[in-house]
Amino acid sequence: MNMPNKLTMARMVLAVPFIYFLGISDGDNGFIYRMIALGLFTIASITDFLDGYIARKNNMITDFGKLMDPLADKILVISALVVFVEVGFLPSWISIVVLAREFLISGIRSLAAANGEVIPAGNLGKYKTTAQMVGIVIIMILGVTQIEVLGINLNIWIMLPSVILTIWSGWDYSVKAKHYFMNME
């Protein structure tokens, strides 16, 4: 396994202690646990940048990486959003939008794989993931906030750019993959 793929796998492994510490961040020592979760999430997010950079720079791009890198991102981001709902940082609809998009794209990737193709993440998907990760980091720093802007909780505003990019990239991906739907029997 090459270095970029090891970094991708490390991101998946880091998701486990991240979920644990974020999940207990609403009890005693909550701030400390949230900061540990923040550190783990930040390290995991940096591996997302590094694995792609190293793979492109050293011509180490593999089908494994094309498949597992976006999956590792999904595990990390969706885990954060689900725990955010549980601890009261975000409403559930944000997690549902992200989950629905990821299921749709996973279905399209499965269709492509059945036809012998691996579809790498596009630029919109990369921007979406970056926006999600940045939003998650900001929310972990702020914690539960009762601040409202125009009657809407600040944490929703923080995640709104990533929600828009999530919908947009899902639509773009679907349009580009429409030939899979057209050729289904």
PDB file of C-alpha atoms in Angstrom:
ATOM      1  CA  MET A   1       0.000   0.000   0.000  1.00  0.00           C
ATOM      2  CA  ASN A   2       1.476   3.361  -1.001  1.00  0.00           C
ATOM      3  CA  MET A   3       1.746   6.419   1.286  1.00  0.00           C
ATOM      4  CA  PRO A   4      -1.339   8.278  -0.025  1.00  0.00           C
ATOM      5  CA  ASN A   5      -3.491   5.180   0.529  1.00  0.00           C
ATOM      6  CA  LYS A   6      -2.055   4.763   4.043  1.00  0.00           C
ATOM      7  CA  LEU A   7      -3.030   8.375   4.790  1.00  0.00           C
ATOM      8  CA  THR A   8      -6.542   7.679   3.507  1.00  0.00           C
ATOM      9  CA  MET A   9      -6.816   4.636   5.770  1.00  0.00           C
ATOM     10  CA  ALA A  10      -5.456   6.683   8.706  1.00  0.00           C
ATOM     11  CA  ARG A  11      -8.301   9.162   8.155  1.00  0.00           C
ATOM     12  CA  MET A  12     -10.805   6.317   8.498  1.00  0.00           C
ATOM     13  CA  VAL A  13      -9.115   5.078  11.684  1.00  0.00           C
ATOM     14  CA  LEU A  14      -9.033   8.604  13.179  1.00  0.00           C
ATOM     15  CA  ALA A  15     -12.801   8.804  12.724  1.00  0.00           C
ATOM     16  CA  VAL A  16     -13.309   6.316  15.583  1.00  0.00           C
ATOM     17  CA  PRO A  17     -11.685   8.271  18.450  1.00  0.00           C
ATOM     18  CA  PHE A  18     -13.016  11.492  16.905  1.00  0.00           C
ATOM     19  CA  ILE A  19     -16.600  10.192  17.153  1.00  0.00           C
ATOM     20  CA  TYR A  20     -15.989   9.034  20.721  1.00  0.00           C
ATOM     21  CA  PHE A  21     -14.604  12.347  22.001  1.00  0.00           C
ATOM     22  CA  LEU A  22     -17.122  14.468  20.131  1.00  0.00           C
ATOM     23  CA  GLY A  23     -19.942  12.242  21.394  1.00  0.00           C
ATOM     24  CA  ILE A  24     -18.999  12.776  25.040  1.00  0.00           C
ATOM     25  CA  SER A  25     -18.335  16.504  24.597  1.00  0.00           C
ATOM     26  CA  ASP A  26     -21.703  17.533  26.018  1.00  0.00           C
ATOM     27  CA  GLY A  27     -21.004  16.179  29.517  1.00  0.00           C
ATOM     28  CA  ASP A  28     -18.416  16.897  32.210  1.00  0.00           C
ATOM     29  CA  ASN A  29     -15.131  18.127  30.730  1.00  0.00           C
ATOM     30  CA  GLY A  30     -17.034  18.775  27.507  1.00  0.00           C
ATOM     31  CA  PHE A  31     -14.745  21.555  26.332  1.00  0.00           C
ATOM     32  CA  ILE A  32     -11.644  19.378  26.753  1.00  0.00           C
ATOM     33  CA  TYR A  33     -13.238  16.466  24.892  1.00  0.00           C
ATOM     34  CA  ARG A  34     -14.444  18.779  22.125  1.00  0.00           C
ATOM     35  CA  MET A  35     -10.897  20.143  21.730  1.00  0.00           C
ATOM     36  CA  ILE A  36      -9.502  16.591  21.541  1.00  0.00           C
ATOM     37  CA  ALA A  37     -12.129  15.826  18.886  1.00  0.00           C
ATOM     38  CA  LEU A  38     -11.173  19.053  17.107  1.00  0.00           C
ATOM     39  CA  GLY A  39      -7.507  18.018  17.081  1.00  0.00           C
ATOM     40  CA  LEU A  40      -8.336  14.564  15.719  1.00  0.00           C
ATOM     41  CA  PHE A  41     -10.653  16.004  13.064  1.00  0.00           C
ATOM     42  CA  THR A  42      -8.054  18.576  12.033  1.00  0.00           C
ATOM     43  CA  ILE A  43      -5.357  15.911  11.675  1.00  0.00           C
ATOM     44  CA  ALA A  44      -7.754  13.719   9.685  1.00  0.00           C
ATOM     45  CA  SER A  45      -8.678  16.673   7.458  1.00  0.00           C
ATOM     46  CA  ILE A  46      -5.013  17.417   6.784  1.00  0.00           C
ATOM     47  CA  THR A  47      -4.523  13.811   5.644  1.00  0.00           C
ATOM     48  CA  ASP A  48      -7.240  14.486   3.049  1.00  0.00           C
ATOM     49  CA  PHE A  49      -5.120  17.249   1.543  1.00  0.00           C
ATOM     50  CA  LEU A  50      -1.844  15.335   1.894  1.00  0.00           C
ATOM     51  CA  ASP A  51      -2.951  12.044   0.347  1.00  0.00           C
ATOM     52  CA  GLY A  52      -4.122  13.754  -2.834  1.00  0.00           C
ATOM     53  CA  TYR A  53      -1.110  16.052  -3.023  1.00  0.00           C
ATOM     54  CA  ILE A  54       1.393  13.211  -2.586  1.00  0.00           C
ATOM     55  CA  ALA A  55      -0.479  10.953  -5.011  1.00  0.00           C
ATOM     56  CA  ARG A  56      -0.585  13.603  -7.763  1.00  0.00           C
ATOM     57  CA  LYS A  57       2.970  14.848  -7.217  1.00  0.00           C
ATOM     58  CA  ASN A  58       4.515  11.371  -7.238  1.00  0.00           C
ATOM     59  CA  ASN A  59       2.211   9.778  -9.815  1.00  0.00           C
ATOM     60  CA  MET A  60       0.817   7.406  -7.163  1.00  0.00           C
ATOM     61  CA  ILE A  61      -2.865   7.701  -8.085  1.00  0.00           C
ATOM     62  CA  THR A  62      -4.591   4.319  -7.767  1.00  0.00           C
ATOM     63  CA  ASP A  63      -8.109   3.002  -8.248  1.00  0.00           C
ATOM     64  CA  PHE A  64      -8.043   2.135  -4.534  1.00  0.00           C
ATOM     65  CA  GLY A  65      -7.331   5.781  -3.706  1.00  0.00           C
ATOM     66  CA  LYS A  66      -9.983   7.060  -6.119  1.00  0.00           C
ATOM     67  CA  LEU A  67     -12.545   4.900  -4.351  1.00  0.00           C
ATOM     68  CA  MET A  68     -11.401   5.037  -0.726  1.00  0.00           C
ATOM     69  CA  ASP A  69     -10.433   8.731  -0.469  1.00  0.00           C
ATOM     70  CA  PRO A  70     -14.000  10.000  -0.979  1.00  0.00           C
ATOM     71  CA  LEU A  71     -15.298   7.190   1.264  1.00  0.00           C
ATOM     72  CA  ALA A  72     -12.938   8.237   4.070  1.00  0.00           C
ATOM     73  CA  ASP A  73     -14.182  11.822   3.682  1.00  0.00           C
ATOM     74  CA  LYS A  74     -17.793  10.656   3.890  1.00  0.00           C
ATOM     75  CA  ILE A  75     -17.139   8.618   7.037  1.00  0.00           C
ATOM     76  CA  LEU A  76     -15.442  11.547   8.746  1.00  0.00           C
ATOM     77  CA  VAL A  77     -17.916  14.263   7.724  1.00  0.00           C
ATOM     78  CA  ILE A  78     -21.112  12.246   8.196  1.00  0.00           C
ATOM     79  CA  SER A  79     -19.894  11.036  11.596  1.00  0.00           C
ATOM     80  CA  ALA A  80     -19.376  14.640  12.675  1.00  0.00           C
ATOM     81  CA  LEU A  81     -22.776  15.758  11.396  1.00  0.00           C
ATOM     82  CA  VAL A  82     -24.645  12.877  13.053  1.00  0.00           C
ATOM     83  CA  VAL A  83     -22.956  13.568  16.396  1.00  0.00           C
ATOM     84  CA  PHE A  84     -23.641  17.309  15.945  1.00  0.00           C
ATOM     85  CA  VAL A  85     -27.346  16.469  15.732  1.00  0.00           C
ATOM     86  CA  GLU A  86     -27.116  14.266  18.825  1.00  0.00           C
ATOM     87  CA  VAL A  87     -25.365  16.908  20.948  1.00  0.00           C
ATOM     88  CA  GLY A  88     -27.544  19.760  19.687  1.00  0.00           C
ATOM     89  CA  PHE A  89     -25.052  21.646  17.496  1.00  0.00           C
ATOM     90  CA  LEU A  90     -27.140  21.302  14.301  1.00  0.00           C
ATOM     91  CA  PRO A  91     -30.666  20.389  13.199  1.00  0.00           C
ATOM     92  CA  SER A  92     -31.106  16.985  11.576  1.00  0.00           C
ATOM     93  CA  TRP A  93     -32.060  18.301   8.122  1.00  0.00           C
ATOM     94  CA  ILE A  94     -28.452  19.294   7.406  1.00  0.00           C
ATOM     95  CA  SER A  95     -27.239  15.750   8.075  1.00  0.00           C
ATOM     96  CA  ILE A  96     -30.102  14.328   6.014  1.00  0.00           C
ATOM     97  CA  VAL A  97     -29.228  16.488   2.981  1.00  0.00           C
ATOM     98  CA  VAL A  98     -25.589  15.386   3.162  1.00  0.00           C
ATOM     99  CA  LEU A  99     -26.515  11.715   3.688  1.00  0.00           C
ATOM    100  CA  ALA A 100     -28.991  11.749   0.791  1.00  0.00           C
ATOM    101  CA  ARG A 101     -26.384  13.218  -1.551  1.00  0.00           C
ATOM    102  CA  GLU A 102     -23.789  10.670  -0.460  1.00  0.00           C
ATOM    103  CA  PHE A 103     -26.188   7.747  -0.978  1.00  0.00           C
ATOM    104  CA  LEU A 104     -27.028   9.074  -4.448  1.00  0.00           C
ATOM    105  CA  ILE A 105     -23.374   9.430  -5.410  1.00  0.00           C
ATOM    106  CA  SER A 106     -22.523   6.023  -3.938  1.00  0.00           C
ATOM    107  CA  GLY A 107     -25.264   4.513  -6.088  1.00  0.00           C
ATOM    108  CA  ILE A 108     -23.860   6.192  -9.180  1.00  0.00           C
ATOM    109  CA  ARG A 109     -20.357   4.993  -8.293  1.00  0.00           C
ATOM    110  CA  SER A 110     -21.714   1.451  -7.906  1.00  0.00           C
ATOM    111  CA  LEU A 111     -23.287   1.637 -11.360  1.00  0.00           C
ATOM    112  CA  ALA A 112     -19.989   2.865 -12.767  1.00  0.00           C
ATOM    113  CA  ALA A 113     -18.059   0.103 -10.995  1.00  0.00           C
ATOM    114  CA  ALA A 114     -20.449  -2.486 -12.441  1.00  0.00           C
ATOM    115  CA  ASN A 115     -19.406  -1.140 -15.844  1.00  0.00           C
ATOM    116  CA  GLY A 116     -15.701  -1.341 -14.980  1.00  0.00           C
ATOM    117  CA  GLU A 117     -15.243   2.378 -14.298  1.00  0.00           C
ATOM    118  CA  VAL A 118     -14.001   4.220 -11.226  1.00  0.00           C
ATOM    119  CA  ILE A 119     -15.261   7.784 -11.012  1.00  0.00           C
ATOM    120  CA  PRO A 120     -12.855  10.078  -9.157  1.00  0.00           C
ATOM    121  CA  ALA A 121     -14.052  13.016  -7.100  1.00  0.00           C
ATOM    122  CA  GLY A 122     -14.615  16.151  -9.172  1.00  0.00           C
ATOM    123  CA  ASN A 123     -13.683  19.704  -8.240  1.00  0.00           C
ATOM    124  CA  LEU A 124     -17.162  20.555  -6.919  1.00  0.00           C
ATOM    125  CA  GLY A 125     -17.009  17.498  -4.677  1.00  0.00           C
ATOM    126  CA  LYS A 126     -13.615  18.603  -3.384  1.00  0.00           C
ATOM    127  CA  TYR A 127     -14.907  22.123  -2.688  1.00  0.00           C
ATOM    128  CA  LYS A 128     -17.924  20.595  -0.940  1.00  0.00           C
ATOM    129  CA  THR A 129     -15.739  18.436   1.281  1.00  0.00           C
ATOM    130  CA  THR A 130     -13.470  21.373   2.115  1.00  0.00           C
ATOM    131  CA  ALA A 131     -16.472  23.563   2.995  1.00  0.00           C
ATOM    132  CA  GLN A 132     -17.921  20.773   5.156  1.00  0.00           C
ATOM    133  CA  MET A 133     -14.646  20.241   7.005  1.00  0.00           C
ATOM    134  CA  VAL A 134     -14.095  23.969   7.573  1.00  0.00           C
ATOM    135  CA  GLY A 135     -17.674  24.372   8.825  1.00  0.00           C
ATOM    136  CA  ILE A 136     -17.292  21.415  11.167  1.00  0.00           C
ATOM    137  CA  VAL A 137     -14.057  22.845  12.598  1.00  0.00           C
ATOM    138  CA  ILE A 138     -15.669  26.255  13.199  1.00  0.00           C
ATOM    139  CA  ILE A 139     -18.674  24.673  14.917  1.00  0.00           C
ATOM    140  CA  MET A 140     -16.420  22.547  17.133  1.00  0.00           C
ATOM    141  CA  ILE A 141     -14.562  25.688  18.166  1.00  0.00           C
ATOM    142  CA  LEU A 142     -17.803  27.552  18.939  1.00  0.00           C
ATOM    143  CA  GLY A 143     -19.728  24.644  20.450  1.00  0.00           C
ATOM    144  CA  VAL A 144     -23.436  25.078  21.064  1.00  0.00           C
ATOM    145  CA  THR A 145     -24.336  28.637  20.247  1.00  0.00           C
ATOM    146  CA  GLN A 146     -27.581  30.457  20.803  1.00  0.00           C
ATOM    147  CA  ILE A 147     -26.509  33.316  18.536  1.00  0.00           C
ATOM    148  CA  GLU A 148     -28.997  33.980  15.760  1.00  0.00           C
ATOM    149  CA  VAL A 149     -28.535  35.956  12.572  1.00  0.00           C
ATOM    150  CA  LEU A 150     -31.766  36.931  10.829  1.00  0.00           C
ATOM    151  CA  GLY A 151     -33.589  34.517  13.131  1.00  0.00           C
ATOM    152  CA  ILE A 152     -31.435  31.522  12.142  1.00  0.00           C
ATOM    153  CA  ASN A 153     -28.895  29.850  14.438  1.00  0.00           C
ATOM    154  CA  LEU A 154     -25.281  30.765  13.625  1.00  0.00           C
ATOM    155  CA  ASN A 155     -24.255  27.092  13.250  1.00  0.00           C
ATOM    156  CA  ILE A 156     -26.747  26.721  10.392  1.00  0.00           C
ATOM    157  CA  TRP A 157     -25.259  29.776   8.662  1.00  0.00           C
ATOM    158  CA  ILE A 158     -21.791  28.270   9.117  1.00  0.00           C
ATOM    159  CA  MET A 159     -22.868  25.040   7.384  1.00  0.00           C
ATOM    160  CA  LEU A 160     -25.044  26.689   4.716  1.00  0.00           C
ATOM    161  CA  PRO A 161     -22.240  27.108   2.116  1.00  0.00           C
ATOM    162  CA  SER A 162     -21.407  23.409   2.418  1.00  0.00           C
ATOM    163  CA  VAL A 163     -25.099  22.444   2.154  1.00  0.00           C
ATOM    164  CA  ILE A 164     -25.392  24.488  -1.053  1.00  0.00           C
ATOM    165  CA  LEU A 165     -22.211  22.886  -2.439  1.00  0.00           C
ATOM    166  CA  THR A 166     -23.507  19.459  -1.370  1.00  0.00           C
ATOM    167  CA  ILE A 167     -26.701  19.911  -3.383  1.00  0.00           C
ATOM    168  CA  TRP A 168     -24.910  21.511  -6.334  1.00  0.00           C
ATOM    169  CA  SER A 169     -22.184  18.851  -6.549  1.00  0.00           C
ATOM    170  CA  GLY A 170     -24.780  16.078  -6.242  1.00  0.00           C
ATOM    171  CA  TRP A 171     -26.756  17.586  -9.102  1.00  0.00           C
ATOM    172  CA  ASP A 172     -23.608  18.062 -11.208  1.00  0.00           C
ATOM    173  CA  TYR A 173     -22.475  14.503 -10.546  1.00  0.00           C
ATOM    174  CA  SER A 174     -25.920  13.146 -11.475  1.00  0.00           C
ATOM    175  CA  VAL A 175     -26.057  15.102 -14.736  1.00  0.00           C
ATOM    176  CA  LYS A 176     -22.570  13.926 -15.724  1.00  0.00           C
ATOM    177  CA  ALA A 177     -23.530  10.320 -14.934  1.00  0.00           C
ATOM    178  CA  LYS A 178     -26.923  10.358 -16.671  1.00  0.00           C
ATOM    179  CA  HIS A 179     -25.657   7.906 -19.295  1.00  0.00           C
ATOM    180  CA  TYR A 180     -25.610   5.215 -16.581  1.00  0.00           C
ATOM    181  CA  PHE A 181     -29.319   5.779 -16.005  1.00  0.00           C
ATOM    182  CA  MET A 182     -30.131   5.948 -19.715  1.00  0.00           C
ATOM    183  CA  ASN A 183     -28.441   2.595 -20.410  1.00  0.00           C
ATOM    184  CA  MET A 184     -30.098   0.684 -17.568  1.00  0.00           C
ATOM    185  CA  GLU A 185     -32.234  -2.266 -18.545  1.00  0.00           C
TER     186      GLU A 185
END
